[in-house]
């Protein structure tokens, strides 16, 4: 096989690989509105809210859509009024308790939480938040740059 044909085949393989990679990648981004206590999740698959650290002491939430959507889009998850379109399990590992489909997420005050949006395979988005003294979730402060 001459070098021109080899290069053509190599270019086609690279093109197919890039196309497959672009099609296989899902957007697992999400944002949080502190005032509304609402997550806006792009193409929700699995969504988890769990304390970062002492997991056996606090509830963690496993949230999924009850019915898979046909089209991609943004799902709204209000922590104070969880829609019936979600299947929610609130787990309290210390006493092996699971509460199915709670109407709201109860978060422990002054605690750091990790929020994960799981995708296919090992693809996921992860962000950290903390609760204030009233148990309302807040965006985690970004560290100040060191100016010294």
Short mmCIF file of C-alpha atoms in Angstrom, two decimals:
data_model
loop_
_atom_site.label_atom_id
_atom_site.label_comp_id
_atom_site.label_asym_id
_atom_site.label_seq_id
_atom_site.Cartn_x
_atom_site.Cartn_y
_atom_site.Cartn_z
CA UNK A 1 0.00 0.00 0.00
CA UNK A 2 1.48 3.34 -0.96
CA UNK A 3 1.87 6.21 1.49
CA UNK A 4 -0.95 8.27 -0.06
CA UNK A 5 -3.51 5.49 0.49
CA UNK A 6 -2.20 4.94 4.02
CA UNK A 7 -2.59 8.64 4.81
CA UNK A 8 -6.14 8.65 3.40
CA UNK A 9 -7.13 5.67 5.55
CA UNK A 10 -5.49 7.25 8.59
CA UNK A 11 -7.38 10.52 8.00
CA UNK A 12 -10.69 8.65 7.68
CA UNK A 13 -10.07 6.78 10.93
CA UNK A 14 -9.28 10.05 12.70
CA UNK A 15 -12.42 11.70 11.26
CA UNK A 16 -14.66 8.79 12.33
CA UNK A 17 -13.09 8.80 15.81
CA UNK A 18 -13.68 12.54 16.22
CA UNK A 19 -17.27 12.25 14.96
CA UNK A 20 -17.98 9.37 17.34
CA UNK A 21 -16.45 11.25 20.27
CA UNK A 22 -18.53 14.35 19.58
CA UNK A 23 -21.74 12.34 19.29
CA UNK A 24 -21.03 10.26 22.39
CA UNK A 25 -20.34 13.23 24.65
CA UNK A 26 -23.26 14.37 26.75
CA UNK A 27 -23.56 17.72 28.44
CA UNK A 28 -23.85 17.03 32.17
CA UNK A 29 -23.83 20.62 33.27
CA UNK A 30 -26.18 22.05 35.85
CA UNK A 31 -26.66 25.37 37.59
CA UNK A 32 -28.19 26.35 40.90
CA UNK A 33 -30.37 29.35 41.76
CA UNK A 34 -29.80 30.11 45.46
CA UNK A 35 -32.82 32.37 45.83
CA UNK A 36 -35.24 29.80 44.38
CA UNK A 37 -33.34 26.79 45.82
CA UNK A 38 -33.63 25.22 42.37
CA UNK A 39 -31.27 23.22 40.18
CA UNK A 40 -31.45 23.51 36.39
CA UNK A 41 -30.06 20.27 35.00
CA UNK A 42 -29.24 19.67 31.35
CA UNK A 43 -30.49 16.27 30.22
CA UNK A 44 -30.94 14.71 33.66
CA UNK A 45 -30.08 11.03 34.05
CA UNK A 46 -29.02 10.48 37.65
CA UNK A 47 -28.65 13.31 40.15
CA UNK A 48 -27.21 12.90 43.64
CA UNK A 49 -27.03 15.28 46.58
CA UNK A 50 -24.87 13.98 49.39
CA UNK A 51 -22.95 15.40 52.33
CA UNK A 52 -19.26 15.71 51.62
CA UNK A 53 -17.49 13.85 54.39
CA UNK A 54 -19.62 12.43 57.21
CA UNK A 55 -22.05 10.57 54.94
CA UNK A 56 -23.39 8.32 57.69
CA UNK A 57 -24.73 11.29 59.66
CA UNK A 58 -26.99 12.99 57.11
CA UNK A 59 -29.53 12.27 54.40
CA UNK A 60 -28.35 11.85 50.85
CA UNK A 61 -30.70 12.11 47.88
CA UNK A 62 -30.76 9.89 44.79
CA UNK A 63 -32.93 11.54 42.12
CA UNK A 64 -33.94 10.19 38.72
CA UNK A 65 -36.65 10.94 36.18
CA UNK A 66 -39.52 8.45 36.44
CA UNK A 67 -39.86 8.39 32.65
CA UNK A 68 -36.96 8.87 30.27
CA UNK A 69 -37.40 11.88 28.00
CA UNK A 70 -37.38 11.55 24.24
CA UNK A 71 -35.62 14.86 23.72
CA UNK A 72 -32.72 16.56 25.46
CA UNK A 73 -33.44 19.64 27.48
CA UNK A 74 -33.27 21.32 30.85
CA UNK A 75 -34.95 19.75 33.88
CA UNK A 76 -35.93 21.90 36.86
CA UNK A 77 -35.44 20.49 40.36
CA UNK A 78 -36.91 22.66 43.12
CA UNK A 79 -35.54 21.47 46.47
CA UNK A 80 -38.54 22.92 48.35
CA UNK A 81 -41.17 21.33 46.11
CA UNK A 82 -39.87 18.21 44.36
CA UNK A 83 -41.99 17.38 41.31
CA UNK A 84 -43.73 14.03 41.04
CA UNK A 85 -41.90 13.48 37.72
CA UNK A 86 -38.85 12.46 39.78
CA UNK A 87 -38.17 9.20 41.60
CA UNK A 88 -36.39 10.25 44.79
CA UNK A 89 -34.79 8.17 47.51
CA UNK A 90 -33.67 9.94 50.66
CA UNK A 91 -31.21 7.64 52.44
CA UNK A 92 -30.13 7.87 56.06
CA UNK A 93 -27.32 5.28 56.18
CA UNK A 94 -26.72 5.37 59.93
CA UNK A 95 -30.07 3.73 60.68
CA UNK A 96 -30.71 2.03 57.30
CA UNK A 97 -33.71 4.22 56.55
CA UNK A 98 -34.93 5.11 53.06
CA UNK A 99 -37.74 7.59 52.44
CA UNK A 100 -39.24 7.36 48.97
CA UNK A 101 -40.39 10.47 47.10
CA UNK A 102 -40.12 13.15 49.79
CA UNK A 103 -41.79 16.41 48.79
CA UNK A 104 -38.74 18.48 49.71
CA UNK A 105 -35.04 18.01 50.39
CA UNK A 106 -34.08 18.65 54.00
CA UNK A 107 -30.44 19.66 54.27
CA UNK A 108 -28.47 19.96 57.48
CA UNK A 109 -27.32 23.50 58.39
CA UNK A 110 -23.65 24.44 58.09
CA UNK A 111 -22.72 21.38 56.05
CA UNK A 112 -20.80 20.96 52.80
CA UNK A 113 -22.63 19.01 50.09
CA UNK A 114 -21.42 17.35 46.91
CA UNK A 115 -23.83 17.32 43.96
CA UNK A 116 -23.28 14.90 41.08
CA UNK A 117 -25.01 14.63 37.73
CA UNK A 118 -24.28 11.17 36.42
CA UNK A 119 -24.17 10.28 32.76
CA UNK A 120 -23.51 7.16 30.79
CA UNK A 121 -20.50 5.23 32.02
CA UNK A 122 -18.08 7.32 34.03
CA UNK A 123 -19.21 10.67 32.64
CA UNK A 124 -20.43 13.03 35.31
CA UNK A 125 -20.52 16.61 36.51
CA UNK A 126 -19.71 17.42 40.12
CA UNK A 127 -20.04 20.65 42.09
CA UNK A 128 -19.77 21.54 45.77
CA UNK A 129 -22.17 23.62 47.83
CA UNK A 130 -22.67 24.43 51.49
CA UNK A 131 -25.72 25.14 53.63
CA UNK A 132 -26.20 28.22 55.74
CA UNK A 133 -27.44 28.21 59.34
CA UNK A 134 -31.04 27.74 58.10
CA UNK A 135 -30.18 24.70 55.95
CA UNK A 136 -30.52 26.58 52.64
CA UNK A 137 -28.07 25.47 49.98
CA UNK A 138 -25.53 28.07 48.86
CA UNK A 139 -22.97 28.15 46.06
CA UNK A 140 -19.57 27.43 47.49
CA UNK A 141 -17.36 30.47 47.75
CA UNK A 142 -14.48 30.54 45.34
CA UNK A 143 -11.15 30.99 47.10
CA UNK A 144 -9.68 34.47 46.87
CA UNK A 145 -6.53 34.63 44.72
CA UNK A 146 -3.37 35.11 46.71
CA UNK A 147 -2.21 38.66 45.95
CA UNK A 148 0.85 38.70 48.23
#
